[in-house]
Amino acid sequence: MKDFKAIRLSYKNTPLEVRGKLSLSQDDCEQLLKTYQNDERLNELLFVSTCNRTEAYYIADEDISVSLINNICKVKEIEDTEANQYFESVCDPKDVQNHLFRVAMGLESQVVGDIQISSQVKRAYQWTADHEMAGPYLHRLMHTIFNANKRVQIETEFRDGAASVSYAAVEMLDELTSDINDPKILVVGLGEIGTDAVRNLQNTSISDVTIMNRTFSVAEELASETGYKTRPFEELWKAAKEADVIISSLPIADYFNKENISSLDILAFKCFMDLSVPRSVAENVEEIPGVIVYTVDDINARADKALEKRIKAIPHVEAIIEASLSEFNKRTQEMEFSPIIKGLKNTLEEIRDKEVQKYDSQLSSKEKKQVDKITKNLLNKIMKVPVLQLKATASANKKEGQKMGKIITDLFDIDLEKR
């Protein structure tokens, strides 16, 4: 597909602040899809947006990246001059295909093998389909990606374990609270790692989550996104007393110390997960009976093991992508020539039918069936030679395949408009 193009920006070249401004919600994506529904310049369109990337994939004869960037900026109400320095336009279809596969598999994620990205891509595709902006090409490509993703899950260790501190912390928390009925979780400090931890909690069965931040509006915004509770920072110690697990990413050394934790009157169990560097939970807190503390080093050790497994699996994942893309493009190429093949078959069938009709009155019912069978078999054998030759030539050299297709079309006077 020579017309498959994309625009993209990600954590690799764009600061978090800018990514936040250009991150597209479901409403944003649907608004943009509606904007382009009647745009004759493009046929199919897909937006993929997460906290780490904003991308658009489209099929068009011309590069419409400027239009896409401008409309994204209008929706987000920011100046396009700021976005233009980060968005990259990609017009090589092979690069675009490969990149979308890599994004969907998690190879391009900040956390290698990110388990959330495949679901986010599926949702993006659903919005596109709902607004009738996915045609034959995107439908087939996306389903090829989903099948490749299943292979990655089944055949590799690429998705095994938690490969980031926030992922590992939540995975560890899930295990620690497995015997607690409706555990109460308190997340304090909503920098990048604290925010990631909150979002990762959405992938667990834990529902009683309270989030806190010194800037209350930040907590309110994340609470609105996730559906979790929030409380003013002034109520921290009351919330800490009620919580079973406290995840802290406060940038204040030893904020949770032995003195203030002792005042919580811990009866049985309280766990602290300290994601801060330097530590926000003092070392001597572990001396308090019933208190368990996991530091960022403890959690990193777990993440490092998972990451090592994922990195080892990357060549296998890339081999799956290569095989999937090869099969997809082979089928796409065959579909490109299918109108010619169908036209050739119909033309030869018309010739066969006319010739058989000449002798219709001279043949018995049994003879008619035999003649029909023999001539159809003959037609199929005649068809086989040019069809195989066309596919083989196109596979070796697409331009030569197109030349051969035109020769067959002209030679047999095939009207492709009617096919």
PDB file of C-alpha atoms in Angstrom, residues 4-6 8 57-58 90-101:
ATOM      1  CA  PHE A   4      -0.032   4.429   3.916  1.00  0.00           C
ATOM      2  CA  LYS A   5       1.421   7.345   5.910  1.00  0.00           C
ATOM      3  CA  ALA A   6       1.717   8.582   9.505  1.00  0.00           C
ATOM      4  CA  ARG A   8       4.055  10.645  15.234  1.00  0.00           C
ATOM      5  CA  TYR A  57      -2.027   6.657  10.552  1.00  0.00           C
ATOM      6  CA  TYR A  58      -3.805   7.367   7.278  1.00  0.00           C
ATOM      7  CA  VAL A  90       6.505   9.350   7.745  1.00  0.00           C
ATOM      8  CA  CYS A  91       5.540   8.555   4.152  1.00  0.00           C
ATOM      9  CA  ASP A  92       7.331   5.234   3.562  1.00  0.00           C
ATOM     10  CA  PRO A  93       4.550   2.604   3.887  1.00  0.00           C
ATOM     11  CA  LYS A  94       6.940  -0.148   5.034  1.00  0.00           C
ATOM     12  CA  ASP A  95       8.275   2.075   7.820  1.00  0.00           C
ATOM     13  CA  VAL A  96       4.725   3.023   8.833  1.00  0.00           C
ATOM     14  CA  GLN A  97       3.543  -0.603   8.885  1.00  0.00           C
ATOM     15  CA  ASN A  98       6.544  -1.758  10.889  1.00  0.00           C
ATOM     16  CA  HIS A  99       6.231   1.110  13.365  1.00  0.00           C
ATOM     17  CA  LEU A 100       2.532   0.430  14.027  1.00  0.00           C
ATOM     18  CA  PHE A 101       3.325  -3.248  14.624  1.00  0.00           C
TER      19      PHE A 101
END
